[in-house]
């Protein structure tokens, strides 16, 4: 492989809900489009909150995108001459997204992904920790805590206005009606199953 084909790059934008991940992803992708770089934009189709054919931010900003449910389908949509690939809600893809992204970066592509670093229980979400470790650049954004106005790095899930239980389903698509940004001091969960997570990942 020639040194020039190794010019690929992985950028990970993470943080809780409302922290501006999609906003930052859109900003970077707009710049690549302005620079006339061949850009393809995807999001996981589980995020059907406002639109399926755009990546949209809570502040109303949006950019045309293709909604996909599986890594293999995303791979089929990729064009050889694409230079920049953006993926929103990357945590919803299976772990196979890691190998695809690694291959694309090895091929010299710039891959920019955005996703939740922690789930509603405060546990690392899907492939994000691995992608963060492999990345050339990681940006961890913070939202504003809805209780105190402090920096927030948790996504508080609320069910009928009450904190969700750690045994609730992992994925519940929603925005203001189901989630609230919270700081470490105000995040509420009955139990953080961090020990089980570490065991599953052989960190004992
Ligand atoms: P993410 O993709 O991380 O969920 P978005 O890019 O969709 O975030 O939205 C960020 C925008 O959400 C902010 O610019 C702001 O206008 C709005 N917003 C709503 N609630 C909050 C909050 N609690 N903290 C920060 N921004 C918020
Ligand atoms: Mg978003």
JSON list of C-alpha atoms and ligand atoms in Angstrom, two decimals:
[
{"chain": "A", "resi": 1, "resn": "UNK", "atom": "CA", "xyz": [0.00, 0.00, 0.00]},
{"chain": "A", "resi": 2, "resn": "UNK", "atom": "CA", "xyz": [1.40, 3.38, -0.96]},
{"chain": "A", "resi": 3, "resn": "UNK", "atom": "CA", "xyz": [1.87, 6.05, 1.76]},
{"chain": "A", "resi": 4, "resn": "UNK", "atom": "CA", "xyz": [-0.71, 8.33, 0.08]},
{"chain": "A", "resi": 5, "resn": "UNK", "atom": "CA", "xyz": [-3.48, 5.73, 0.36]},
{"chain": "A", "resi": 6, "resn": "UNK", "atom": "CA", "xyz": [-2.98, 5.90, 4.13]},
{"chain": "A", "resi": 7, "resn": "UNK", "atom": "CA", "xyz": [-4.33, 9.45, 4.36]},
{"chain": "A", "resi": 8, "resn": "UNK", "atom": "CA", "xyz": [-7.68, 8.33, 5.81]},
{"chain": "A", "resi": 9, "resn": "UNK", "atom": "CA", "xyz": [-8.98, 9.67, 9.07]},
{"chain": "A", "resi": 10, "resn": "UNK", "atom": "CA", "xyz": [-11.64, 8.84, 11.67]},
{"chain": "A", "resi": 11, "resn": "UNK", "atom": "CA", "xyz": [-13.35, 11.60, 13.65]},
{"chain": "A", "resi": 12, "resn": "UNK", "atom": "CA", "xyz": [-15.73, 10.70, 16.49]},
{"chain": "A", "resi": 13, "resn": "UNK", "atom": "CA", "xyz": [-18.21, 13.27, 17.83]},
{"chain": "A", "resi": 14, "resn": "UNK", "atom": "CA", "xyz": [-19.84, 11.99, 21.01]},
{"chain": "A", "resi": 15, "resn": "UNK", "atom": "CA", "xyz": [-21.72, 13.18, 24.08]},
{"chain": "A", "resi": 16, "resn": "UNK", "atom": "CA", "xyz": [-25.23, 12.99, 25.52]},
{"chain": "A", "resi": 17, "resn": "UNK", "atom": "CA", "xyz": [-28.48, 13.92, 23.80]},
{"chain": "A", "resi": 18, "resn": "UNK", "atom": "CA", "xyz": [-28.82, 17.66, 23.04]},
{"chain": "A", "resi": 19, "resn": "UNK", "atom": "CA", "xyz": [-25.04, 18.21, 23.22]},
{"chain": "A", "resi": 20, "resn": "UNK", "atom": "CA", "xyz": [-24.81, 19.31, 19.57]},
{"chain": "A", "resi": 21, "resn": "UNK", "atom": "CA", "xyz": [-23.43, 16.13, 17.98]},
{"chain": "A", "resi": 22, "resn": "UNK", "atom": "CA", "xyz": [-25.63, 16.36, 14.89]},
{"chain": "A", "resi": 23, "resn": "UNK", "atom": "CA", "xyz": [-25.00, 20.12, 14.69]},
{"chain": "A", "resi": 24, "resn": "UNK", "atom": "CA", "xyz": [-21.22, 19.53, 14.68]},
{"chain": "A", "resi": 25, "resn": "UNK", "atom": "CA", "xyz": [-21.51, 16.64, 12.20]},
{"chain": "A", "resi": 26, "resn": "UNK", "atom": "CA", "xyz": [-23.59, 18.84, 9.85]},
{"chain": "A", "resi": 27, "resn": "UNK", "atom": "CA", "xyz": [-21.04, 21.69, 10.19]},
{"chain": "A", "resi": 28, "resn": "UNK", "atom": "CA", "xyz": [-18.12, 19.45, 9.23]},
{"chain": "A", "resi": 29, "resn": "UNK", "atom": "CA", "xyz": [-20.01, 17.83, 6.34]},
{"chain": "A", "resi": 30, "resn": "UNK", "atom": "CA", "xyz": [-21.11, 21.22, 4.99]},
{"chain": "A", "resi": 31, "resn": "UNK", "atom": "CA", "xyz": [-17.48, 22.31, 4.92]},
{"chain": "A", "resi": 32, "resn": "UNK", "atom": "CA", "xyz": [-16.50, 19.21, 2.96]},
{"chain": "A", "resi": 33, "resn": "UNK", "atom": "CA", "xyz": [-19.33, 19.86, 0.50]},
{"chain": "A", "resi": 34, "resn": "UNK", "atom": "CA", "xyz": [-18.20, 23.49, 0.16]},
{"chain": "A", "resi": 35, "resn": "UNK", "atom": "CA", "xyz": [-14.72, 22.19, -0.61]},
{"chain": "A", "resi": 36, "resn": "UNK", "atom": "CA", "xyz": [-16.35, 20.08, -3.39]},
{"chain": "A", "resi": 37, "resn": "UNK", "atom": "CA", "xyz": [-15.25, 16.84, -1.80]},
{"chain": "A", "resi": 38, "resn": "UNK", "atom": "CA", "xyz": [-17.43, 13.88, -2.72]},
{"chain": "A", "resi": 39, "resn": "UNK", "atom": "CA", "xyz": [-19.48, 13.38, 0.45]},
{"chain": "A", "resi": 40, "resn": "UNK", "atom": "CA", "xyz": [-21.98, 10.71, 1.46]},
{"chain": "A", "resi": 41, "resn": "UNK", "atom": "CA", "xyz": [-24.13, 11.08, 4.58]},
{"chain": "A", "resi": 42, "resn": "UNK", "atom": "CA", "xyz": [-25.92, 8.33, 6.47]},
{"chain": "A", "resi": 43, "resn": "UNK", "atom": "CA", "xyz": [-27.86, 7.95, 9.68]},
{"chain": "A", "resi": 44, "resn": "UNK", "atom": "CA", "xyz": [-29.31, 4.94, 11.41]},
{"chain": "A", "resi": 45, "resn": "UNK", "atom": "CA", "xyz": [-32.98, 4.52, 10.48]},
{"chain": "A", "resi": 46, "resn": "UNK", "atom": "CA", "xyz": [-33.92, 3.92, 14.13]},
{"chain": "A", "resi": 47, "resn": "UNK", "atom": "CA", "xyz": [-33.69, 7.71, 14.42]},
{"chain": "A", "resi": 48, "resn": "UNK", "atom": "CA", "xyz": [-36.99, 8.54, 12.73]},
{"chain": "A", "resi": 49, "resn": "UNK", "atom": "CA", "xyz": [-37.78, 11.50, 15.01]},
{"chain": "A", "resi": 50, "resn": "UNK", "atom": "CA", "xyz": [-38.21, 14.26, 12.45]},
{"chain": "A", "resi": 51, "resn": "UNK", "atom": "CA", "xyz": [-37.20, 12.97, 9.05]},
{"chain": "A", "resi": 52, "resn": "UNK", "atom": "CA", "xyz": [-35.67, 9.89, 7.48]},
{"chain": "A", "resi": 53, "resn": "UNK", "atom": "CA", "xyz": [-33.97, 11.67, 4.57]},
{"chain": "A", "resi": 54, "resn": "UNK", "atom": "CA", "xyz": [-31.99, 14.21, 6.62]},
{"chain": "A", "resi": 55, "resn": "UNK", "atom": "CA", "xyz": [-29.63, 14.36, 9.54]},
{"chain": "A", "resi": 56, "resn": "UNK", "atom": "CA", "xyz": [-31.41, 16.92, 11.71]},
{"chain": "A", "resi": 57, "resn": "UNK", "atom": "CA", "xyz": [-30.35, 18.73, 14.86]},
{"chain": "A", "resi": 58, "resn": "UNK", "atom": "CA", "xyz": [-32.62, 19.81, 17.70]},
{"chain": "A", "resi": 59, "resn": "UNK", "atom": "CA", "xyz": [-32.05, 23.44, 16.70]},
{"chain": "A", "resi": 60, "resn": "UNK", "atom": "CA", "xyz": [-33.56, 22.80, 13.26]},
{"chain": "A", "resi": 61, "resn": "UNK", "atom": "CA", "xyz": [-30.39, 22.53, 11.16]},
{"chain": "A", "resi": 62, "resn": "UNK", "atom": "CA", "xyz": [-30.47, 19.67, 8.64]},
{"chain": "A", "resi": 63, "resn": "UNK", "atom": "CA", "xyz": [-28.54, 18.09, 5.80]},
{"chain": "A", "resi": 64, "resn": "UNK", "atom": "CA", "xyz": [-29.73, 15.48, 3.25]},
{"chain": "A", "resi": 65, "resn": "UNK", "atom": "CA", "xyz": [-28.85, 11.94, 4.29]},
{"chain": "A", "resi": 66, "resn": "UNK", "atom": "CA", "xyz": [-29.73, 8.32, 3.65]},
{"chain": "A", "resi": 67, "resn": "UNK", "atom": "CA", "xyz": [-31.31, 6.33, 6.52]},
{"chain": "A", "resi": 68, "resn": "UNK", "atom": "CA", "xyz": [-29.94, 2.79, 6.86]},
{"chain": "A", "resi": 69, "resn": "UNK", "atom": "CA", "xyz": [-30.66, -0.04, 9.29]},
{"chain": "A", "resi": 70, "resn": "UNK", "atom": "CA", "xyz": [-27.63, -2.29, 8.84]},
{"chain": "A", "resi": 71, "resn": "UNK", "atom": "CA", "xyz": [-23.90, -2.04, 8.22]},
{"chain": "A", "resi": 72, "resn": "UNK", "atom": "CA", "xyz": [-24.08, -4.32, 5.15]},
{"chain": "A", "resi": 73, "resn": "UNK", "atom": "CA", "xyz": [-26.67, -2.06, 3.53]},
{"chain": "A", "resi": 74, "resn": "UNK", "atom": "CA", "xyz": [-24.56, 1.02, 4.24]},
{"chain": "A", "resi": 75, "resn": "UNK", "atom": "CA", "xyz": [-21.59, -0.71, 2.60]},
{"chain": "A", "resi": 76, "resn": "UNK", "atom": "CA", "xyz": [-23.69, -1.34, -0.52]},
{"chain": "A", "resi": 77, "resn": "UNK", "atom": "CA", "xyz": [-24.56, 2.35, -0.85]},
{"chain": "A", "resi": 78, "resn": "UNK", "atom": "CA", "xyz": [-20.94, 3.52, -0.71]},
{"chain": "A", "resi": 79, "resn": "UNK", "atom": "CA", "xyz": [-19.43, 4.81, -3.94]},
{"chain": "A", "resi": 80, "resn": "UNK", "atom": "CA", "xyz": [-15.77, 4.20, -4.79]},
{"chain": "A", "resi": 81, "resn": "UNK", "atom": "CA", "xyz": [-14.93, 7.85, -5.37]},
{"chain": "A", "resi": 82, "resn": "UNK", "atom": "CA", "xyz": [-16.48, 9.13, -2.10]},
{"chain": "A", "resi": 83, "resn": "UNK", "atom": "CA", "xyz": [-13.93, 11.07, -0.08]},
{"chain": "A", "resi": 84, "resn": "UNK", "atom": "CA", "xyz": [-15.89, 11.99, 3.07]},
{"chain": "A", "resi": 85, "resn": "UNK", "atom": "CA", "xyz": [-18.44, 9.78, 4.83]},
{"chain": "A", "resi": 86, "resn": "UNK", "atom": "CA", "xyz": [-20.65, 11.06, 7.66]},
{"chain": "A", "resi": 87, "resn": "UNK", "atom": "CA", "xyz": [-22.68, 8.72, 9.89]},
{"chain": "A", "resi": 88, "resn": "UNK", "atom": "CA", "xyz": [-25.09, 9.95, 12.58]},
{"chain": "A", "resi": 89, "resn": "UNK", "atom": "CA", "xyz": [-26.43, 7.82, 15.46]},
{"chain": "A", "resi": 90, "resn": "UNK", "atom": "CA", "xyz": [-23.60, 5.37, 14.82]},
{"chain": "A", "resi": 91, "resn": "UNK", "atom": "CA", "xyz": [-24.22, 3.64, 18.20]},
{"chain": "A", "resi": 92, "resn": "UNK", "atom": "CA", "xyz": [-27.33, 1.97, 16.74]},
{"chain": "A", "resi": 93, "resn": "UNK", "atom": "CA", "xyz": [-25.33, -0.02, 14.17]},
{"chain": "A", "resi": 94, "resn": "UNK", "atom": "CA", "xyz": [-23.97, -3.44, 15.13]},
{"chain": "A", "resi": 95, "resn": "UNK", "atom": "CA", "xyz": [-20.31, -3.91, 16.03]},
{"chain": "A", "resi": 96, "resn": "UNK", "atom": "CA", "xyz": [-19.67, -4.80, 12.37]},
{"chain": "A", "resi": 97, "resn": "UNK", "atom": "CA", "xyz": [-19.70, -1.04, 11.66]},
{"chain": "A", "resi": 98, "resn": "UNK", "atom": "CA", "xyz": [-16.21, -0.89, 13.26]},
{"chain": "A", "resi": 99, "resn": "UNK", "atom": "CA", "xyz": [-14.61, -3.16, 10.65]},
{"chain": "A", "resi": 100, "resn": "UNK", "atom": "CA", "xyz": [-16.30, -1.29, 7.80]},
{"chain": "A", "resi": 101, "resn": "UNK", "atom": "CA", "xyz": [-15.15, 2.10, 9.14]},
{"chain": "A", "resi": 102, "resn": "UNK", "atom": "CA", "xyz": [-11.61, 0.80, 9.69]},
{"chain": "A", "resi": 103, "resn": "UNK", "atom": "CA", "xyz": [-11.51, -0.48, 6.10]},
{"chain": "A", "resi": 104, "resn": "UNK", "atom": "CA", "xyz": [-12.77, 2.85, 4.73]},
{"chain": "A", "resi": 105, "resn": "UNK", "atom": "CA", "xyz": [-10.16, 4.78, 6.69]},
{"chain": "A", "resi": 106, "resn": "UNK", "atom": "CA", "xyz": [-7.46, 2.39, 5.45]},
{"chain": "A", "resi": 107, "resn": "UNK", "atom": "CA", "xyz": [-8.66, 3.12, 1.91]},
{"chain": "A", "resi": 108, "resn": "UNK", "atom": "CA", "xyz": [-7.92, 6.81, 2.50]},
{"chain": "A", "resi": 109, "resn": "UNK", "atom": "CA", "xyz": [-11.43, 8.08, 3.28]},
{"chain": "A", "resi": 110, "resn": "UNK", "atom": "CA", "xyz": [-12.30, 10.66, 5.93]},
{"chain": "A", "resi": 111, "resn": "UNK", "atom": "CA", "xyz": [-15.01, 9.14, 8.13]},
{"chain": "A", "resi": 112, "resn": "UNK", "atom": "CA", "xyz": [-16.88, 11.37, 10.59]},
{"chain": "A", "resi": 113, "resn": "UNK", "atom": "CA", "xyz": [-19.27, 9.66, 13.00]},
{"chain": "A", "resi": 114, "resn": "UNK", "atom": "CA", "xyz": [-21.57, 11.04, 15.70]},
{"chain": "A", "resi": 115, "resn": "UNK", "atom": "CA", "xyz": [-23.17, 9.05, 18.48]},
{"chain": "A", "resi": 116, "resn": "UNK", "atom": "CA", "xyz": [-24.09, 8.70, 22.12]},
{"chain": "A", "resi": 117, "resn": "UNK", "atom": "CA", "xyz": [-21.14, 7.68, 24.27]},
{"chain": "A", "resi": 118, "resn": "UNK", "atom": "CA", "xyz": [-23.40, 6.56, 27.14]},
{"chain": "A", "resi": 119, "resn": "UNK", "atom": "CA", "xyz": [-26.83, 4.92, 27.11]},
{"chain": "A", "resi": 120, "resn": "UNK", "atom": "CA", "xyz": [-29.72, 6.01, 29.38]},
{"chain": "A", "resi": 121, "resn": "UNK", "atom": "CA", "xyz": [-28.22, 3.95, 32.22]},
{"chain": "A", "resi": 122, "resn": "UNK", "atom": "CA", "xyz": [-24.87, 5.73, 31.99]},
{"chain": "A", "resi": 123, "resn": "UNK", "atom": "CA", "xyz": [-23.15, 2.69, 30.39]},
{"chain": "A", "resi": 124, "resn": "UNK", "atom": "CA", "xyz": [-20.87, 2.91, 27.29]},
{"chain": "A", "resi": 125, "resn": "UNK", "atom": "CA", "xyz": [-23.01, 2.53, 24.19]},
{"chain": "A", "resi": 126, "resn": "UNK", "atom": "CA", "xyz": [-22.34, -0.18, 21.56]},
{"chain": "A", "resi": 127, "resn": "UNK", "atom": "CA", "xyz": [-19.30, 0.29, 19.37]},
{"chain": "A", "resi": 128, "resn": "UNK", "atom": "CA", "xyz": [-18.64, 3.91, 20.41]},
{"chain": "A", "resi": 129, "resn": "UNK", "atom": "CA", "xyz": [-15.86, 3.15, 22.95]},
{"chain": "A", "resi": 130, "resn": "UNK", "atom": "CA", "xyz": [-13.99, 1.13, 20.29]},
{"chain": "A", "resi": 131, "resn": "UNK", "atom": "CA", "xyz": [-14.46, 3.81, 17.66]},
{"chain": "A", "resi": 132, "resn": "UNK", "atom": "CA", "xyz": [-13.20, 6.44, 20.13]},
{"chain": "A", "resi": 133, "resn": "UNK", "atom": "CA", "xyz": [-10.04, 4.40, 20.70]},
{"chain": "A", "resi": 134, "resn": "UNK", "atom": "CA", "xyz": [-9.42, 3.93, 16.98]},
{"chain": "A", "resi": 135, "resn": "UNK", "atom": "CA", "xyz": [-10.15, 7.56, 16.09]},
{"chain": "A", "resi": 136, "resn": "UNK", "atom": "CA", "xyz": [-7.69, 10.21, 14.99]},
{"chain": "A", "resi": 137, "resn": "UNK", "atom": "CA", "xyz": [-9.85, 12.81, 16.73]},
{"chain": "A", "resi": 138, "resn": "UNK", "atom": "CA", "xyz": [-12.47, 12.49, 19.45]},
{"chain": "A", "resi": 139, "resn": "UNK", "atom": "CA", "xyz": [-14.70, 15.33, 20.49]},
{"chain": "A", "resi": 140, "resn": "UNK", "atom": "CA", "xyz": [-16.83, 14.84, 23.58]},
{"chain": "A", "resi": 141, "resn": "UNK", "atom": "CA", "xyz": [-19.53, 17.49, 23.72]},
{"chain": "A", "resi": 142, "resn": "UNK", "atom": "CA", "xyz": [-21.63, 18.50, 26.71]},
{"chain": "A", "resi": 143, "resn": "UNK", "atom": "CA", "xyz": [-25.24, 19.59, 26.87]},
{"chain": "A", "resi": 144, "resn": "UNK", "atom": "CA", "xyz": [-26.77, 21.95, 29.43]},
{"chain": "A", "resi": 145, "resn": "UNK", "atom": "CA", "xyz": [-28.26, 20.28, 32.51]},
{"chain": "A", "resi": 146, "resn": "UNK", "atom": "CA", "xyz": [-32.02, 20.91, 32.58]},
{"chain": "A", "resi": 147, "resn": "UNK", "atom": "CA", "xyz": [-32.01, 20.94, 36.40]},
{"chain": "A", "resi": 148, "resn": "UNK", "atom": "CA", "xyz": [-29.04, 23.18, 37.19]},
{"chain": "A", "resi": 149, "resn": "UNK", "atom": "CA", "xyz": [-27.65, 24.74, 34.01]},
{"chain": "A", "resi": 150, "resn": "UNK", "atom": "CA", "xyz": [-24.31, 23.00, 34.62]},
{"chain": "A", "resi": 151, "resn": "UNK", "atom": "CA", "xyz": [-22.50, 20.96, 31.95]},
{"chain": "A", "resi": 152, "resn": "UNK", "atom": "CA", "xyz": [-24.40, 17.73, 31.29]},
{"chain": "A", "resi": 153, "resn": "UNK", "atom": "CA", "xyz": [-22.92, 14.46, 30.11]},
{"chain": "A", "resi": 154, "resn": "UNK", "atom": "CA", "xyz": [-25.83, 12.13, 30.79]},
{"chain": "A", "resi": 155, "resn": "UNK", "atom": "CA", "xyz": [-29.06, 11.54, 28.85]},
{"chain": "A", "resi": 156, "resn": "UNK", "atom": "CA", "xyz": [-31.76, 11.17, 31.49]},
{"chain": "A", "resi": 157, "resn": "UNK", "atom": "CA", "xyz": [-34.64, 9.01, 30.29]},
{"chain": "A", "resi": 158, "resn": "UNK", "atom": "CA", "xyz": [-37.99, 9.94, 31.82]},
{"chain": "A", "resi": 159, "resn": "UNK", "atom": "CA", "xyz": [-41.11, 7.76, 31.81]},
{"chain": "A", "resi": 160, "resn": "UNK", "atom": "CA", "xyz": [-44.22, 9.78, 32.74]},
{"chain": "A", "resi": 161, "resn": "UNK", "atom": "CA", "xyz": [-41.86, 12.39, 34.19]},
{"chain": "A", "resi": 162, "resn": "UNK", "atom": "CA", "xyz": [-40.04, 9.84, 36.40]},
{"chain": "A", "resi": 163, "resn": "UNK", "atom": "CA", "xyz": [-36.49, 8.45, 35.94]},
{"chain": "A", "resi": 164, "resn": "UNK", "atom": "CA", "xyz": [-36.49, 5.22, 33.89]},
{"chain": "A", "resi": 165, "resn": "UNK", "atom": "CA", "xyz": [-35.34, 1.95, 35.47]},
{"chain": "A", "resi": 166, "resn": "UNK", "atom": "CA", "xyz": [-32.06, 0.31, 34.40]},
{"chain": "A", "resi": 167, "resn": "UNK", "atom": "CA", "xyz": [-34.07, -2.74, 33.28]},
{"chain": "A", "resi": 168, "resn": "UNK", "atom": "CA", "xyz": [-36.03, -0.72, 30.67]},
{"chain": "A", "resi": 169, "resn": "UNK", "atom": "CA", "xyz": [-35.32, -1.42, 26.95]},
{"chain": "A", "resi": 170, "resn": "UNK", "atom": "CA", "xyz": [-32.01, -0.02, 25.71]},
{"chain": "A", "resi": 171, "resn": "UNK", "atom": "CA", "xyz": [-33.50, 1.86, 22.76]},
{"chain": "A", "resi": 172, "resn": "UNK", "atom": "CA", "xyz": [-36.40, 4.27, 23.11]},
{"chain": "A", "resi": 173, "resn": "UNK", "atom": "CA", "xyz": [-36.47, 6.83, 20.34]},
{"chain": "A", "resi": 174, "resn": "UNK", "atom": "CA", "xyz": [-37.60, 10.22, 21.57]},
{"chain": "A", "resi": 175, "resn": "UNK", "atom": "CA", "xyz": [-36.56, 13.78, 22.30]},
{"chain": "A", "resi": 176, "resn": "UNK", "atom": "CA", "xyz": [-37.73, 16.32, 24.87]},
{"chain": "A", "resi": 177, "resn": "UNK", "atom": "CA", "xyz": [-40.72, 14.19, 25.91]},
{"chain": "A", "resi": 178, "resn": "UNK", "atom": "CA", "xyz": [-38.57, 11.21, 26.95]},
{"chain": "A", "resi": 179, "resn": "UNK", "atom": "CA", "xyz": [-35.05, 12.56, 27.57]},
{"chain": "A", "resi": 180, "resn": "UNK", "atom": "CA", "xyz": [-33.41, 15.42, 29.41]},
{"chain": "A", "resi": 181, "resn": "UNK", "atom": "CA", "xyz": [-29.75, 16.40, 29.59]},
{"chain": "A", "resi": 182, "resn": "UNK", "atom": "CA", "xyz": [-28.42, 16.01, 33.14]},
{"chain": "A", "resi": 183, "resn": "UNK", "atom": "CA", "xyz": [-25.15, 16.67, 34.94]},
{"chain": "A", "resi": 184, "resn": "UNK", "atom": "CA", "xyz": [-23.35, 14.05, 37.01]},
{"chain": "A", "resi": 185, "resn": "UNK", "atom": "CA", "xyz": [-24.96, 15.56, 40.14]},
{"chain": "A", "resi": 186, "resn": "UNK", "atom": "CA", "xyz": [-28.54, 15.36, 38.89]},
{"chain": "A", "resi": 187, "resn": "UNK", "atom": "CA", "xyz": [-28.51, 12.16, 36.78]},
{"chain": "A", "resi": 188, "resn": "UNK", "atom": "CA", "xyz": [-30.98, 9.68, 38.29]},
{"chain": "A", "resi": 189, "resn": "UNK", "atom": "CA", "xyz": [-30.99, 5.91, 37.72]},
{"chain": "A", "resi": 190, "resn": "UNK", "atom": "CA", "xyz": [-31.90, 3.11, 40.13]},
{"chain": "A", "resi": 191, "resn": "UNK", "atom": "CA", "xyz": [-28.72, 1.18, 39.33]},
{"chain": "A", "resi": 192, "resn": "UNK", "atom": "CA", "xyz": [-25.80, 1.60, 36.94]},
{"chain": "A", "resi": 193, "resn": "UNK", "atom": "CA", "xyz": [-24.99, -1.89, 35.63]},
{"chain": "A", "resi": 194, "resn": "UNK", "atom": "CA", "xyz": [-21.37, -0.93, 35.01]},
{"chain": "A", "resi": 195, "resn": "UNK", "atom": "CA", "xyz": [-19.94, -4.02, 36.74]},
{"chain": "A", "resi": 196, "resn": "UNK", "atom": "CA", "xyz": [-21.88, -6.35, 34.42]},
{"chain": "A", "resi": 197, "resn": "UNK", "atom": "CA", "xyz": [-20.80, -4.32, 31.41]},
{"chain": "A", "resi": 198, "resn": "UNK", "atom": "CA", "xyz": [-17.14, -4.67, 32.41]},
{"chain": "A", "resi": 199, "resn": "UNK", "atom": "CA", "xyz": [-17.55, -8.41, 32.99]},
{"chain": "A", "resi": 200, "resn": "UNK", "atom": "CA", "xyz": [-19.11, -8.85, 29.53]},
{"chain": "A", "resi": 201, "resn": "UNK", "atom": "CA", "xyz": [-16.11, -7.08, 28.04]},
{"chain": "A", "resi": 202, "resn": "UNK", "atom": "CA", "xyz": [-13.58, -9.14, 30.04]},
{"chain": "A", "resi": 203, "resn": "UNK", "atom": "CA", "xyz": [-12.29, -6.26, 32.13]},
{"chain": "A", "resi": 204, "resn": "UNK", "atom": "CA", "xyz": [-12.47, -8.28, 35.37]},
{"chain": "B", "resi": 1, "resn": "LIG", "atom": "P1", "xyz": [-27.47, 15.96, 19.59]},
{"chain": "B", "resi": 1, "resn": "LIG", "atom": "O1", "xyz": [-27.28, 15.47, 18.18]},
{"chain": "B", "resi": 1, "resn": "LIG", "atom": "O2", "xyz": [-26.23, 15.82, 20.43]},
{"chain": "B", "resi": 1, "resn": "LIG", "atom": "O3", "xyz": [-28.68, 15.36, 20.25]},
{"chain": "B", "resi": 1, "resn": "LIG", "atom": "P2", "xyz": [-28.31, 18.40, 18.32]},
{"chain": "B", "resi": 1, "resn": "LIG", "atom": "O4", "xyz": [-27.19, 18.83, 17.42]},
{"chain": "B", "resi": 1, "resn": "LIG", "atom": "O5", "xyz": [-29.47, 17.70, 17.67]},
{"chain": "B", "resi": 1, "resn": "LIG", "atom": "O6", "xyz": [-27.73, 17.53, 19.53]},
{"chain": "B", "resi": 1, "resn": "LIG", "atom": "O7", "xyz": [-28.94, 19.65, 19.07]},
{"chain": "B", "resi": 1, "resn": "LIG", "atom": "C1", "xyz": [-28.16, 20.64, 19.72]},
{"chain": "B", "resi": 1, "resn": "LIG", "atom": "C2", "xyz": [-29.09, 21.80, 19.98]},
{"chain": "B", "resi": 1, "resn": "LIG", "atom": "O8", "xyz": [-30.12, 21.41, 20.89]},
{"chain": "B", "resi": 1, "resn": "LIG", "atom": "C3", "xyz": [-28.45, 22.98, 20.68]},
{"chain": "B", "resi": 1, "resn": "LIG", "atom": "O9", "xyz": [-27.80, 23.84, 19.78]},
{"chain": "B", "resi": 1, "resn": "LIG", "atom": "C4", "xyz": [-29.65, 23.66, 21.32]},
{"chain": "B", "resi": 1, "resn": "LIG", "atom": "O10", "xyz": [-30.26, 24.56, 20.39]},
{"chain": "B", "resi": 1, "resn": "LIG", "atom": "C5", "xyz": [-30.63, 22.56, 21.54]},
{"chain": "B", "resi": 1, "resn": "LIG", "atom": "N1", "xyz": [-30.82, 22.14, 22.94]},
{"chain": "B", "resi": 1, "resn": "LIG", "atom": "C6", "xyz": [-32.01, 21.74, 23.47]},
{"chain": "B", "resi": 1, "resn": "LIG", "atom": "N2", "xyz": [-31.85, 21.34, 24.75]},
{"chain": "B", "resi": 1, "resn": "LIG", "atom": "C7", "xyz": [-30.53, 21.48, 25.06]},
{"chain": "B", "resi": 1, "resn": "LIG", "atom": "C8", "xyz": [-29.73, 21.23, 26.23]},
{"chain": "B", "resi": 1, "resn": "LIG", "atom": "N3", "xyz": [-30.26, 20.74, 27.33]},
{"chain": "B", "resi": 1, "resn": "LIG", "atom": "N4", "xyz": [-28.40, 21.48, 26.16]},
{"chain": "B", "resi": 1, "resn": "LIG", "atom": "C9", "xyz": [-27.85, 22.00, 25.04]},
{"chain": "B", "resi": 1, "resn": "LIG", "atom": "N5", "xyz": [-28.55, 22.25, 23.91]},
{"chain": "B", "resi": 1, "resn": "LIG", "atom": "C10", "xyz": [-29.87, 22.00, 23.90]},
{"chain": "B", "resi": 2, "resn": "LIG", "atom": "MG1", "xyz": [-28.23, 14.02, 17.06]}
]
